[in-house]
Amino acid sequence: MNIIFICHGNICRSPIAEILFKRLLKEDDNINVISRATSTEEIGNDIYPPMKRVLYSHNIRFDRHYATRITLSEFNDADYIFYMDRNNSHYLERLFGPSNKFHLISEFDDNKEVEDPWYTDRFEYVYSLIERYVQTIYKKVTSE
């Protein structure tokens, strides 16, 4: 199974979802997880420093990240593409057309969007939402 987490720039929300989801994986899960952007604005950049500080505060280990935009090949190979907000959904549909692969990250929970902390400065809050949602997603996809 291939899962992609999507946000605008791939420097705050989607890399956190990828990191937290990978922490849940067991050896026999057979799930590949990546994170990507819908835009090209941050390509090559690392996780945004305030979000890194949140990861450090939770003792989450991570490697250097390179923001990357989703490709057609990745889209084609994906089973699930979880986006953070309706703007992400809009850009995904502009890139690839409508798809049943697209899911709001909270679809299996409270169906709320995850705000972009780049604008709201609520990095800890966003982290807590993403942590909750990836746990819900993990339970859902591993029970299928």
PDB file of C-alpha atoms in Angstrom:
ATOM      1  CA  MET A   1       0.000   0.000   0.000  1.00  0.00           C
ATOM      2  CA  ASN A   2       1.235   3.496  -0.885  1.00  0.00           C
ATOM      3  CA  ILE A   3       0.173   6.524   1.154  1.00  0.00           C
ATOM      4  CA  ILE A   4       1.030  10.149   0.406  1.00  0.00           C
ATOM      5  CA  PHE A   5       0.481  13.040   2.806  1.00  0.00           C
ATOM      6  CA  ILE A   6       0.016  16.379   1.041  1.00  0.00           C
ATOM      7  CA  CYS A   7       0.217  20.010   2.058  1.00  0.00           C
ATOM      8  CA  HIS A   8       1.008  23.215   0.210  1.00  0.00           C
ATOM      9  CA  GLY A   9       4.782  23.429   0.583  1.00  0.00           C
ATOM     10  CA  ASN A  10       5.805  20.096   2.166  1.00  0.00           C
ATOM     11  CA  ILE A  11       7.679  21.868   4.982  1.00  0.00           C
ATOM     12  CA  CYS A  12       5.201  21.800   7.910  1.00  0.00           C
ATOM     13  CA  ARG A  13       2.138  19.570   7.924  1.00  0.00           C
ATOM     14  CA  SER A  14       2.755  16.773   5.442  1.00  0.00           C
ATOM     15  CA  PRO A  15       6.303  15.905   6.583  1.00  0.00           C
ATOM     16  CA  ILE A  16       5.041  15.738  10.179  1.00  0.00           C
ATOM     17  CA  ALA A  17       2.281  13.354   9.082  1.00  0.00           C
ATOM     18  CA  GLU A  18       4.832  11.216   7.253  1.00  0.00           C
ATOM     19  CA  ILE A  19       7.189  11.109  10.245  1.00  0.00           C
ATOM     20  CA  LEU A  20       4.431  10.307  12.746  1.00  0.00           C
ATOM     21  CA  PHE A  21       2.828   7.684  10.510  1.00  0.00           C
ATOM     22  CA  LYS A  22       6.157   5.925   9.962  1.00  0.00           C
ATOM     23  CA  ARG A  23       6.576   5.701  13.739  1.00  0.00           C
ATOM     24  CA  LEU A  24       3.374   3.632  13.861  1.00  0.00           C
ATOM     25  CA  LEU A  25       4.427   1.148  11.197  1.00  0.00           C
ATOM     26  CA  LYS A  26       5.215  -2.406  12.124  1.00  0.00           C
ATOM     27  CA  GLU A  27       7.617  -4.571  10.164  1.00  0.00           C
ATOM     28  CA  ASP A  28       4.856  -6.579   8.506  1.00  0.00           C
ATOM     29  CA  ASP A  29       2.561  -3.659   7.564  1.00  0.00           C
ATOM     30  CA  ASN A  30       3.794  -3.424   3.948  1.00  0.00           C
ATOM     31  CA  ILE A  31       2.932   0.271   3.743  1.00  0.00           C
ATOM     32  CA  ASN A  32       5.054   2.886   1.985  1.00  0.00           C
ATOM     33  CA  VAL A  33       4.610   6.464   3.172  1.00  0.00           C
ATOM     34  CA  ILE A  34       5.850   9.725   1.690  1.00  0.00           C
ATOM     35  CA  SER A  35       4.903  13.396   1.928  1.00  0.00           C
ATOM     36  CA  ARG A  36       4.671  15.867  -0.907  1.00  0.00           C
ATOM     37  CA  ALA A  37       3.666  19.422  -1.843  1.00  0.00           C
ATOM     38  CA  THR A  38       1.101  20.731  -4.268  1.00  0.00           C
ATOM     39  CA  SER A  39       3.273  23.773  -5.037  1.00  0.00           C
ATOM     40  CA  THR A  40       6.855  24.332  -6.112  1.00  0.00           C
ATOM     41  CA  GLU A  41       7.504  27.230  -3.712  1.00  0.00           C
ATOM     42  CA  GLU A  42       9.528  25.330  -1.123  1.00  0.00           C
ATOM     43  CA  ILE A  43      11.167  22.635  -3.263  1.00  0.00           C
ATOM     44  CA  GLY A  44      14.380  21.409  -1.632  1.00  0.00           C
ATOM     45  CA  ASN A  45      13.734  23.156   1.682  1.00  0.00           C
ATOM     46  CA  ASP A  46      13.860  21.389   5.032  1.00  0.00           C
ATOM     47  CA  ILE A  47      11.068  21.260   7.619  1.00  0.00           C
ATOM     48  CA  TYR A  48      10.203  24.782   8.749  1.00  0.00           C
ATOM     49  CA  PRO A  49      12.218  25.595  11.931  1.00  0.00           C
ATOM     50  CA  PRO A  50       9.242  26.236  14.275  1.00  0.00           C
ATOM     51  CA  MET A  51       7.814  22.830  13.306  1.00  0.00           C
ATOM     52  CA  LYS A  52      11.211  21.246  13.912  1.00  0.00           C
ATOM     53  CA  ARG A  53      11.161  22.714  17.413  1.00  0.00           C
ATOM     54  CA  VAL A  54       7.830  20.992  18.067  1.00  0.00           C
ATOM     55  CA  LEU A  55       9.286  17.678  16.904  1.00  0.00           C
ATOM     56  CA  TYR A  56      12.306  18.169  19.172  1.00  0.00           C
ATOM     57  CA  SER A  57      10.025  18.995  22.115  1.00  0.00           C
ATOM     58  CA  HIS A  58       8.272  15.638  21.619  1.00  0.00           C
ATOM     59  CA  ASN A  59      11.583  13.790  21.250  1.00  0.00           C
ATOM     60  CA  ILE A  60      10.720  12.832  17.680  1.00  0.00           C
ATOM     61  CA  ARG A  61      13.762  11.838  15.653  1.00  0.00           C
ATOM     62  CA  PHE A  62      13.859  12.739  11.969  1.00  0.00           C
ATOM     63  CA  ASP A  63      16.282  13.120   9.110  1.00  0.00           C
ATOM     64  CA  ARG A  64      16.961  16.100   6.860  1.00  0.00           C
ATOM     65  CA  HIS A  65      13.879  16.677   4.738  1.00  0.00           C
ATOM     66  CA  TYR A  66      13.758  17.949   1.155  1.00  0.00           C
ATOM     67  CA  ALA A  67      10.424  19.421   0.134  1.00  0.00           C
ATOM     68  CA  THR A  68       9.177  17.755  -3.040  1.00  0.00           C
ATOM     69  CA  ARG A  69       6.159  18.245  -5.276  1.00  0.00           C
ATOM     70  CA  ILE A  70       3.969  15.233  -6.027  1.00  0.00           C
ATOM     71  CA  THR A  71       4.562  13.658  -9.445  1.00  0.00           C
ATOM     72  CA  LEU A  72       2.199  11.921 -11.832  1.00  0.00           C
ATOM     73  CA  SER A  73       3.975   8.623 -11.181  1.00  0.00           C
ATOM     74  CA  GLU A  74       3.500   9.006  -7.415  1.00  0.00           C
ATOM     75  CA  PHE A  75      -0.145   9.893  -7.944  1.00  0.00           C
ATOM     76  CA  ASN A  76      -0.645   6.813 -10.121  1.00  0.00           C
ATOM     77  CA  ASP A  77       1.042   4.510  -7.585  1.00  0.00           C
ATOM     78  CA  ALA A  78      -0.808   5.894  -4.548  1.00  0.00           C
ATOM     79  CA  ASP A  79      -3.631   4.068  -2.820  1.00  0.00           C
ATOM     80  CA  TYR A  80      -4.417   6.992  -0.520  1.00  0.00           C
ATOM     81  CA  ILE A  81      -3.519  10.657  -0.822  1.00  0.00           C
ATOM     82  CA  PHE A  82      -4.328  12.529   2.383  1.00  0.00           C
ATOM     83  CA  TYR A  83      -4.459  16.309   2.120  1.00  0.00           C
ATOM     84  CA  MET A  84      -4.626  18.869   4.932  1.00  0.00           C
ATOM     85  CA  ASP A  85      -7.146  21.438   3.701  1.00  0.00           C
ATOM     86  CA  ARG A  86      -9.523  22.241   0.845  1.00  0.00           C
ATOM     87  CA  ASN A  87      -6.916  24.373  -0.920  1.00  0.00           C
ATOM     88  CA  ASN A  88      -4.700  21.285  -1.166  1.00  0.00           C
ATOM     89  CA  SER A  89      -7.645  19.352  -2.610  1.00  0.00           C
ATOM     90  CA  HIS A  90      -8.239  22.082  -5.174  1.00  0.00           C
ATOM     91  CA  TYR A  91      -4.605  22.020  -6.319  1.00  0.00           C
ATOM     92  CA  LEU A  92      -4.534  18.213  -6.444  1.00  0.00           C
ATOM     93  CA  GLU A  93      -7.584  18.250  -8.706  1.00  0.00           C
ATOM     94  CA  ARG A  94      -5.955  20.881 -10.915  1.00  0.00           C
ATOM     95  CA  LEU A  95      -2.872  18.672 -11.210  1.00  0.00           C
ATOM     96  CA  PHE A  96      -4.548  15.280 -11.687  1.00  0.00           C
ATOM     97  CA  GLY A  97      -8.300  15.753 -12.023  1.00  0.00           C
ATOM     98  CA  PRO A  98     -10.838  14.394  -9.525  1.00  0.00           C
ATOM     99  CA  SER A  99      -9.849  11.129  -7.870  1.00  0.00           C
ATOM    100  CA  ASN A 100     -11.193   8.755  -5.266  1.00  0.00           C
ATOM    101  CA  LYS A 101      -7.606   8.556  -3.939  1.00  0.00           C
ATOM    102  CA  PHE A 102      -7.960  12.018  -2.387  1.00  0.00           C
ATOM    103  CA  HIS A 103      -9.009  12.114   1.276  1.00  0.00           C
ATOM    104  CA  LEU A 104      -9.022  14.854   3.879  1.00  0.00           C
ATOM    105  CA  ILE A 105      -6.530  13.760   6.557  1.00  0.00           C
ATOM    106  CA  SER A 106      -9.314  13.782   9.166  1.00  0.00           C
ATOM    107  CA  GLU A 107     -11.858  11.910   7.019  1.00  0.00           C
ATOM    108  CA  PHE A 108     -11.852   8.903   9.368  1.00  0.00           C
ATOM    109  CA  ASP A 109     -12.121  11.135  12.454  1.00  0.00           C
ATOM    110  CA  ASP A 110     -13.859  14.538  12.778  1.00  0.00           C
ATOM    111  CA  ASN A 111     -13.583  15.609   9.116  1.00  0.00           C
ATOM    112  CA  LYS A 112     -11.924  18.951   9.930  1.00  0.00           C
ATOM    113  CA  GLU A 113      -9.213  20.706   7.979  1.00  0.00           C
ATOM    114  CA  VAL A 114      -5.723  21.111   9.419  1.00  0.00           C
ATOM    115  CA  GLU A 115      -4.779  24.774   9.328  1.00  0.00           C
ATOM    116  CA  ASP A 116      -1.444  25.861   7.950  1.00  0.00           C
ATOM    117  CA  PRO A 117       0.736  26.883  10.921  1.00  0.00           C
ATOM    118  CA  TRP A 118       2.880  28.948   8.553  1.00  0.00           C
ATOM    119  CA  TYR A 119       0.036  31.501   8.761  1.00  0.00           C
ATOM    120  CA  THR A 120      -1.458  30.792  12.200  1.00  0.00           C
ATOM    121  CA  ASP A 121       1.736  30.144  14.191  1.00  0.00           C
ATOM    122  CA  ARG A 122      -0.062  27.306  16.022  1.00  0.00           C
ATOM    123  CA  PHE A 123       2.575  24.633  15.429  1.00  0.00           C
ATOM    124  CA  GLU A 124       1.935  22.610  18.592  1.00  0.00           C
ATOM    125  CA  TYR A 125      -1.808  22.554  17.932  1.00  0.00           C
ATOM    126  CA  VAL A 126      -1.286  21.395  14.346  1.00  0.00           C
ATOM    127  CA  TYR A 127       1.126  18.715  15.562  1.00  0.00           C
ATOM    128  CA  SER A 128      -1.483  17.390  18.017  1.00  0.00           C
ATOM    129  CA  LEU A 129      -4.158  17.223  15.308  1.00  0.00           C
ATOM    130  CA  ILE A 130      -1.889  15.445  12.858  1.00  0.00           C
ATOM    131  CA  GLU A 131      -0.762  12.997  15.528  1.00  0.00           C
ATOM    132  CA  ARG A 132      -4.392  12.100  16.233  1.00  0.00           C
ATOM    133  CA  TYR A 133      -5.375  11.834  12.576  1.00  0.00           C
ATOM    134  CA  VAL A 134      -2.465   9.619  11.538  1.00  0.00           C
ATOM    135  CA  GLN A 135      -3.309   7.215  14.365  1.00  0.00           C
ATOM    136  CA  THR A 136      -6.875   7.033  13.069  1.00  0.00           C
ATOM    137  CA  ILE A 137      -5.651   6.507   9.508  1.00  0.00           C
ATOM    138  CA  TYR A 138      -3.242   3.797  10.614  1.00  0.00           C
ATOM    139  CA  LYS A 139      -6.033   1.895  12.389  1.00  0.00           C
ATOM    140  CA  LYS A 140      -8.281   2.226   9.344  1.00  0.00           C
ATOM    141  CA  VAL A 141      -5.789   1.150   6.670  1.00  0.00           C
ATOM    142  CA  THR A 142      -4.336  -1.732   8.677  1.00  0.00           C
ATOM    143  CA  SER A 143      -7.787  -3.147   9.356  1.00  0.00           C
ATOM    144  CA  GLU A 144      -8.664  -3.351   5.644  1.00  0.00           C
TER     145      GLU A 144
END
